[in-house]
Amino acid sequence: MPKNKRPAPRKSSNSPEDKDEAVARMLSTMALNLAEQEDSESQGTVLAEQAVEFGRLIRKSLNQKKDEVLYDAIERAKYEDLGAYQYLRSQIEEASSVVVIRRDNAPAMEINAFVVPLLVQSTGGLKEADGFQDQEAFEALVKSFQDSELESARAKVVLMSHAYDLDEIDNITYSHLHEMVRDAYTSMTDKKIVIAAGLERSIAGWSATAFGADDTAVELRFLLGFALKRADDPFYAEPKDEAALDAWFDARMERYQQWTAKVGELVKRCLAPAGKPLEVSFLYQDLFHGGKEQGMAEYAMLQMMSGINHALAENKLDAGDVSVVVGPADEHGELLLRVNVYAASGDVLHGADKPLDLAADLQDEVNDVCDALATIGVTNLSVALKFDAHGQPVEVHAYSPELG
């Protein structure tokens, strides 16, 4: 995503920059008010009106393609209040990926953008030009979302005939995604052929890789799709009761796991020519931003573990011969989860950083990393309160799942 930058200094009280800054500031302030009252039973008329205006400002910024306003508002909220930051970001993400269309004398329709993140292992890496040449496999894959009850039988589902790499997905801004969702709606409902500029622009081409012909490559790819349905379709209605809701999600997960087993070969046929050996691991289908975050987190973990394994092999050491310290670090304002691997001498053999969202649960993040390290045989695990500006761990103690 683009870096969140402060707008340029004010030029005049009526300058566009000044107005955009005012909107960003207003969104951040509203998010703070609304986040504080989100769980309140009686929010009051004033707050309800503010919620309406809050949503209107987000949609207006999306429609006017003012991404800088949205990113700046999120950046402001990040340093003012964690709850406001989480609330504002989630509301912008939902507004950009889900659009409700209302027409006179017709039921409200909802269309959303979803992704299925994939981790694909191959020899030599995937080739973009080889993808989506098997039309029969692609059509069967699209149909499978409804056949396997991942989407309603009454919905319309389309997939982009392209596997997006991380850079392509990461370069889709909030307003661009909003444009893509609207493009998809027009394409799915208009009988005339229309130019879907937003959809076309999203396929920028894969970034170059340095895999050799015999290298084992693990790459992150995303299937991107759109689901159009009636807003009141009971298929998507989540139960109100907590126990029933848990069961509802469990059933959905079971269907998803069955779906991955059924479509594994179809996905391989879409990604590469017949005969090219691939291993495909599916992450969970989610709305665009949730799926993107899930894919990035899993890929970052794989890269981290790959680097550690390489360092062990290079130094001819077993995992049990080293000690590892895990803890948060701040690099130029960016929050990271750092993993340092130490030899018996105390020298750092390898260091790896994993991006850490401000709203992430640090205990869960540490547990995930330590679980992964344990699977490769690391037994000497410690956790630091933080890594200081010199890269030294502070307040180190032995790791336990309970303490983190």
PDB file of N, CA and C in Angstrom, residues 217-268:
ATOM      1  N   ALA A 217      10.785 -23.256  -5.355  1.00  0.00           N
ATOM      2  CA  ALA A 217      10.193 -21.932  -5.137  1.00  0.00           C
ATOM      3  C   ALA A 217       8.866 -22.074  -4.403  1.00  0.00           C
ATOM      4  N   VAL A 218       8.664 -21.219  -3.405  1.00  0.00           N
ATOM      5  CA  VAL A 218       7.359 -21.113  -2.739  1.00  0.00           C
ATOM      6  C   VAL A 218       6.878 -19.684  -2.935  1.00  0.00           C
ATOM      7  N   GLU A 219       5.746 -19.536  -3.625  1.00  0.00           N
ATOM      8  CA  GLU A 219       5.268 -18.209  -3.995  1.00  0.00           C
ATOM      9  C   GLU A 219       3.841 -17.987  -3.498  1.00  0.00           C
ATOM     10  N   LEU A 220       3.568 -16.737  -3.170  1.00  0.00           N
ATOM     11  CA  LEU A 220       2.233 -16.345  -2.713  1.00  0.00           C
ATOM     12  C   LEU A 220       1.435 -15.809  -3.898  1.00  0.00           C
ATOM     13  N   ARG A 221       0.261 -16.355  -4.083  1.00  0.00           N
ATOM     14  CA  ARG A 221      -0.631 -15.888  -5.144  1.00  0.00           C
ATOM     15  C   ARG A 221      -2.043 -15.740  -4.581  1.00  0.00           C
ATOM     16  N   PHE A 222      -2.828 -14.906  -5.229  1.00  0.00           N
ATOM     17  CA  PHE A 222      -4.198 -14.654  -4.778  1.00  0.00           C
ATOM     18  C   PHE A 222      -5.169 -14.862  -5.936  1.00  0.00           C
ATOM     19  N   LEU A 223      -6.215 -15.658  -5.703  1.00  0.00           N
ATOM     20  CA  LEU A 223      -7.360 -15.689  -6.598  1.00  0.00           C
ATOM     21  C   LEU A 223      -8.298 -14.576  -6.141  1.00  0.00           C
ATOM     22  N   LEU A 224      -8.698 -13.729  -7.070  1.00  0.00           N
ATOM     23  CA  LEU A 224      -9.559 -12.582  -6.741  1.00  0.00           C
ATOM     24  C   LEU A 224     -10.906 -12.757  -7.413  1.00  0.00           C
ATOM     25  N   GLY A 225     -11.975 -12.659  -6.632  1.00  0.00           N
ATOM     26  CA  GLY A 225     -13.312 -12.847  -7.179  1.00  0.00           C
ATOM     27  C   GLY A 225     -14.302 -11.841  -6.623  1.00  0.00           C
ATOM     28  N   PHE A 226     -15.510 -11.886  -7.198  1.00  0.00           N
ATOM     29  CA  PHE A 226     -16.590 -10.993  -6.780  1.00  0.00           C
ATOM     30  C   PHE A 226     -17.868 -11.812  -6.654  1.00  0.00           C
ATOM     31  N   ALA A 227     -18.621 -11.544  -5.593  1.00  0.00           N
ATOM     32  CA  ALA A 227     -19.895 -12.236  -5.376  1.00  0.00           C
ATOM     33  C   ALA A 227     -21.007 -11.193  -5.314  1.00  0.00           C
ATOM     34  N   LEU A 228     -22.014 -11.357  -6.154  1.00  0.00           N
ATOM     35  CA  LEU A 228     -23.163 -10.452  -6.210  1.00  0.00           C
ATOM     36  C   LEU A 228     -24.387 -11.207  -5.721  1.00  0.00           C
ATOM     37  N   LYS A 229     -25.067 -10.648  -4.732  1.00  0.00           N
ATOM     38  CA  LYS A 229     -26.247 -11.330  -4.183  1.00  0.00           C
ATOM     39  C   LYS A 229     -27.223 -10.309  -3.614  1.00  0.00           C
ATOM     40  N   ARG A 230     -28.422 -10.772  -3.330  1.00  0.00           N
ATOM     41  CA  ARG A 230     -29.373  -9.921  -2.633  1.00  0.00           C
ATOM     42  C   ARG A 230     -28.870  -9.669  -1.223  1.00  0.00           C
ATOM     43  N   ALA A 231     -29.029  -8.432  -0.779  1.00  0.00           N
ATOM     44  CA  ALA A 231     -28.548  -8.074   0.555  1.00  0.00           C
ATOM     45  C   ALA A 231     -29.261  -8.862   1.650  1.00  0.00           C
ATOM     46  N   ASP A 232     -30.473  -9.334   1.357  1.00  0.00           N
ATOM     47  CA  ASP A 232     -31.237 -10.087   2.359  1.00  0.00           C
ATOM     48  C   ASP A 232     -31.202 -11.596   2.122  1.00  0.00           C
ATOM     49  N   ASP A 233     -30.244 -12.085   1.336  1.00  0.00           N
ATOM     50  CA  ASP A 233     -30.145 -13.524   1.068  1.00  0.00           C
ATOM     51  C   ASP A 233     -29.905 -14.259   2.385  1.00  0.00           C
ATOM     52  N   PRO A 234     -30.819 -15.146   2.793  1.00  0.00           N
ATOM     53  CA  PRO A 234     -30.670 -15.834   4.092  1.00  0.00           C
ATOM     54  C   PRO A 234     -29.432 -16.706   4.181  1.00  0.00           C
ATOM     55  N   PHE A 235     -28.840 -17.083   3.054  1.00  0.00           N
ATOM     56  CA  PHE A 235     -27.631 -17.911   3.058  1.00  0.00           C
ATOM     57  C   PHE A 235     -26.522 -17.243   3.860  1.00  0.00           C
ATOM     58  N   TYR A 236     -26.474 -15.912   3.811  1.00  0.00           N
ATOM     59  CA  TYR A 236     -25.379 -15.172   4.456  1.00  0.00           C
ATOM     60  C   TYR A 236     -25.755 -14.647   5.843  1.00  0.00           C
ATOM     61  N   ALA A 237     -26.958 -14.920   6.300  1.00  0.00           N
ATOM     62  CA  ALA A 237     -27.412 -14.397   7.594  1.00  0.00           C
ATOM     63  C   ALA A 237     -26.711 -15.130   8.738  1.00  0.00           C
ATOM     64  N   GLU A 238     -25.960 -14.394   9.541  1.00  0.00           N
ATOM     65  CA  GLU A 238     -25.250 -14.993  10.675  1.00  0.00           C
ATOM     66  C   GLU A 238     -26.172 -15.060  11.887  1.00  0.00           C
ATOM     67  N   PRO A 239     -26.185 -16.195  12.583  1.00  0.00           N
ATOM     68  CA  PRO A 239     -27.037 -16.322  13.780  1.00  0.00           C
ATOM     69  C   PRO A 239     -26.643 -15.302  14.845  1.00  0.00           C
ATOM     70  N   LYS A 240     -27.613 -14.878  15.642  1.00  0.00           N
ATOM     71  CA  LYS A 240     -27.358 -13.921  16.713  1.00  0.00           C
ATOM     72  C   LYS A 240     -26.784 -14.607  17.952  1.00  0.00           C
ATOM     73  N   ASP A 241     -27.239 -15.807  18.215  1.00  0.00           N
ATOM     74  CA  ASP A 241     -26.775 -16.554  19.379  1.00  0.00           C
ATOM     75  C   ASP A 241     -25.304 -16.939  19.204  1.00  0.00           C
ATOM     76  N   GLU A 242     -24.503 -16.755  20.247  1.00  0.00           N
ATOM     77  CA  GLU A 242     -23.066 -16.980  20.150  1.00  0.00           C
ATOM     78  C   GLU A 242     -22.722 -18.427  19.819  1.00  0.00           C
ATOM     79  N   ALA A 243     -23.387 -19.367  20.486  1.00  0.00           N
ATOM     80  CA  ALA A 243     -23.117 -20.780  20.227  1.00  0.00           C
ATOM     81  C   ALA A 243     -23.518 -21.152  18.805  1.00  0.00           C
ATOM     82  N   ALA A 244     -24.675 -20.640  18.366  1.00  0.00           N
ATOM     83  CA  ALA A 244     -25.128 -20.918  17.001  1.00  0.00           C
ATOM     84  C   ALA A 244     -24.189 -20.286  15.976  1.00  0.00           C
ATOM     85  N   LEU A 245     -23.653 -19.117  16.304  1.00  0.00           N
ATOM     86  CA  LEU A 245     -22.723 -18.447  15.391  1.00  0.00           C
ATOM     87  C   LEU A 245     -21.442 -19.252  15.244  1.00  0.00           C
ATOM     88  N   ASP A 246     -20.931 -19.780  16.354  1.00  0.00           N
ATOM     89  CA  ASP A 246     -19.727 -20.620  16.300  1.00  0.00           C
ATOM     90  C   ASP A 246     -19.962 -21.846  15.427  1.00  0.00           C
ATOM     91  N   ALA A 247     -21.120 -22.463  15.600  1.00  0.00           N
ATOM     92  CA  ALA A 247     -21.450 -23.643  14.798  1.00  0.00           C
ATOM     93  C   ALA A 247     -21.579 -23.289  13.329  1.00  0.00           C
ATOM     94  N   TRP A 248     -22.125 -22.111  13.050  1.00  0.00           N
ATOM     95  CA  TRP A 248     -22.303 -21.633  11.674  1.00  0.00           C
ATOM     96  C   TRP A 248     -20.943 -21.475  10.992  1.00  0.00           C
ATOM     97  N   PHE A 249     -19.993 -20.863  11.710  1.00  0.00           N
ATOM     98  CA  PHE A 249     -18.653 -20.686  11.141  1.00  0.00           C
ATOM     99  C   PHE A 249     -17.918 -22.022  11.025  1.00  0.00           C
ATOM    100  N   ASP A 250     -18.114 -22.903  11.986  1.00  0.00           N
ATOM    101  CA  ASP A 250     -17.481 -24.226  11.914  1.00  0.00           C
ATOM    102  C   ASP A 250     -17.961 -24.987  10.680  1.00  0.00           C
ATOM    103  N   ALA A 251     -19.264 -24.906  10.406  1.00  0.00           N
ATOM    104  CA  ALA A 251     -19.824 -25.589   9.234  1.00  0.00           C
ATOM    105  C   ALA A 251     -19.271 -24.996   7.951  1.00  0.00           C
ATOM    106  N   ARG A 252     -19.109 -23.687   7.955  1.00  0.00           N
ATOM    107  CA  ARG A 252     -18.554 -23.009   6.780  1.00  0.00           C
ATOM    108  C   ARG A 252     -17.098 -23.440   6.551  1.00  0.00           C
ATOM    109  N   MET A 253     -16.339 -23.529   7.641  1.00  0.00           N
ATOM    110  CA  MET A 253     -14.951 -23.964   7.535  1.00  0.00           C
ATOM    111  C   MET A 253     -14.865 -25.401   7.023  1.00  0.00           C
ATOM    112  N   GLU A 254     -15.750 -26.250   7.487  1.00  0.00           N
ATOM    113  CA  GLU A 254     -15.767 -27.637   7.023  1.00  0.00           C
ATOM    114  C   GLU A 254     -16.039 -27.683   5.520  1.00  0.00           C
ATOM    115  N   ARG A 255     -16.995 -26.896   5.049  1.00  0.00           N
ATOM    116  CA  ARG A 255     -17.282 -26.863   3.604  1.00  0.00           C
ATOM    117  C   ARG A 255     -16.075 -26.343   2.829  1.00  0.00           C
ATOM    118  N   TYR A 256     -15.387 -25.356   3.414  1.00  0.00           N
ATOM    119  CA  TYR A 256     -14.223 -24.794   2.731  1.00  0.00           C
ATOM    120  C   TYR A 256     -13.109 -25.830   2.611  1.00  0.00           C
ATOM    121  N   GLN A 257     -12.871 -26.572   3.682  1.00  0.00           N
ATOM    122  CA  GLN A 257     -11.833 -27.596   3.640  1.00  0.00           C
ATOM    123  C   GLN A 257     -12.168 -28.678   2.614  1.00  0.00           C
ATOM    124  N   GLN A 258     -13.440 -29.038   2.537  1.00  0.00           N
ATOM    125  CA  GLN A 258     -13.854 -30.018   1.528  1.00  0.00           C
ATOM    126  C   GLN A 258     -13.667 -29.442   0.130  1.00  0.00           C
ATOM    127  N   TRP A 259     -13.939 -28.162  -0.015  1.00  0.00           N
ATOM    128  CA  TRP A 259     -13.770 -27.496  -1.313  1.00  0.00           C
ATOM    129  C   TRP A 259     -12.312 -27.517  -1.758  1.00  0.00           C
ATOM    130  N   THR A 260     -11.384 -27.229  -0.841  1.00  0.00           N
ATOM    131  CA  THR A 260      -9.965 -27.206  -1.222  1.00  0.00           C
ATOM    132  C   THR A 260      -9.506 -28.577  -1.729  1.00  0.00           C
ATOM    133  N   ALA A 261     -10.045 -29.641  -1.119  1.00  0.00           N
ATOM    134  CA  ALA A 261      -9.680 -30.991  -1.565  1.00  0.00           C
ATOM    135  C   ALA A 261     -10.215 -31.265  -2.964  1.00  0.00           C
ATOM    136  N   LYS A 262     -11.409 -30.722  -3.258  1.00  0.00           N
ATOM    137  CA  LYS A 262     -12.036 -30.967  -4.568  1.00  0.00           C
ATOM    138  C   LYS A 262     -11.365 -30.182  -5.693  1.00  0.00           C
ATOM    139  N   VAL A 263     -10.952 -28.946  -5.401  1.00  0.00           N
ATOM    140  CA  VAL A 263     -10.514 -28.058  -6.486  1.00  0.00           C
ATOM    141  C   VAL A 263      -9.003 -27.944  -6.614  1.00  0.00           C
ATOM    142  N   GLY A 264      -8.260 -28.691  -5.797  1.00  0.00           N
ATOM    143  CA  GLY A 264      -6.800 -28.598  -5.867  1.00  0.00           C
ATOM    144  C   GLY A 264      -6.258 -28.793  -7.273  1.00  0.00           C
ATOM    145  N   GLU A 265      -6.738 -29.812  -7.959  1.00  0.00           N
ATOM    146  CA  GLU A 265      -6.244 -30.084  -9.324  1.00  0.00           C
ATOM    147  C   GLU A 265      -6.702 -29.009 -10.309  1.00  0.00           C
ATOM    148  N   LEU A 266      -7.913 -28.480 -10.112  1.00  0.00           N
ATOM    149  CA  LEU A 266      -8.393 -27.405 -10.993  1.00  0.00           C
ATOM    150  C   LEU A 266      -7.495 -26.172 -10.869  1.00  0.00           C
ATOM    151  N   VAL A 267      -7.134 -25.843  -9.642  1.00  0.00           N
ATOM    152  CA  VAL A 267      -6.276 -24.679  -9.418  1.00  0.00           C
ATOM    153  C   VAL A 267      -4.908 -24.890 -10.060  1.00  0.00           C
ATOM    154  N   LYS A 268      -4.357 -26.094  -9.928  1.00  0.00           N
ATOM    155  CA  LYS A 268      -3.067 -26.384 -10.557  1.00  0.00           C
ATOM    156  C   LYS A 268      -3.150 -26.227 -12.074  1.00  0.00           C
TER     157      LYS A 268
END
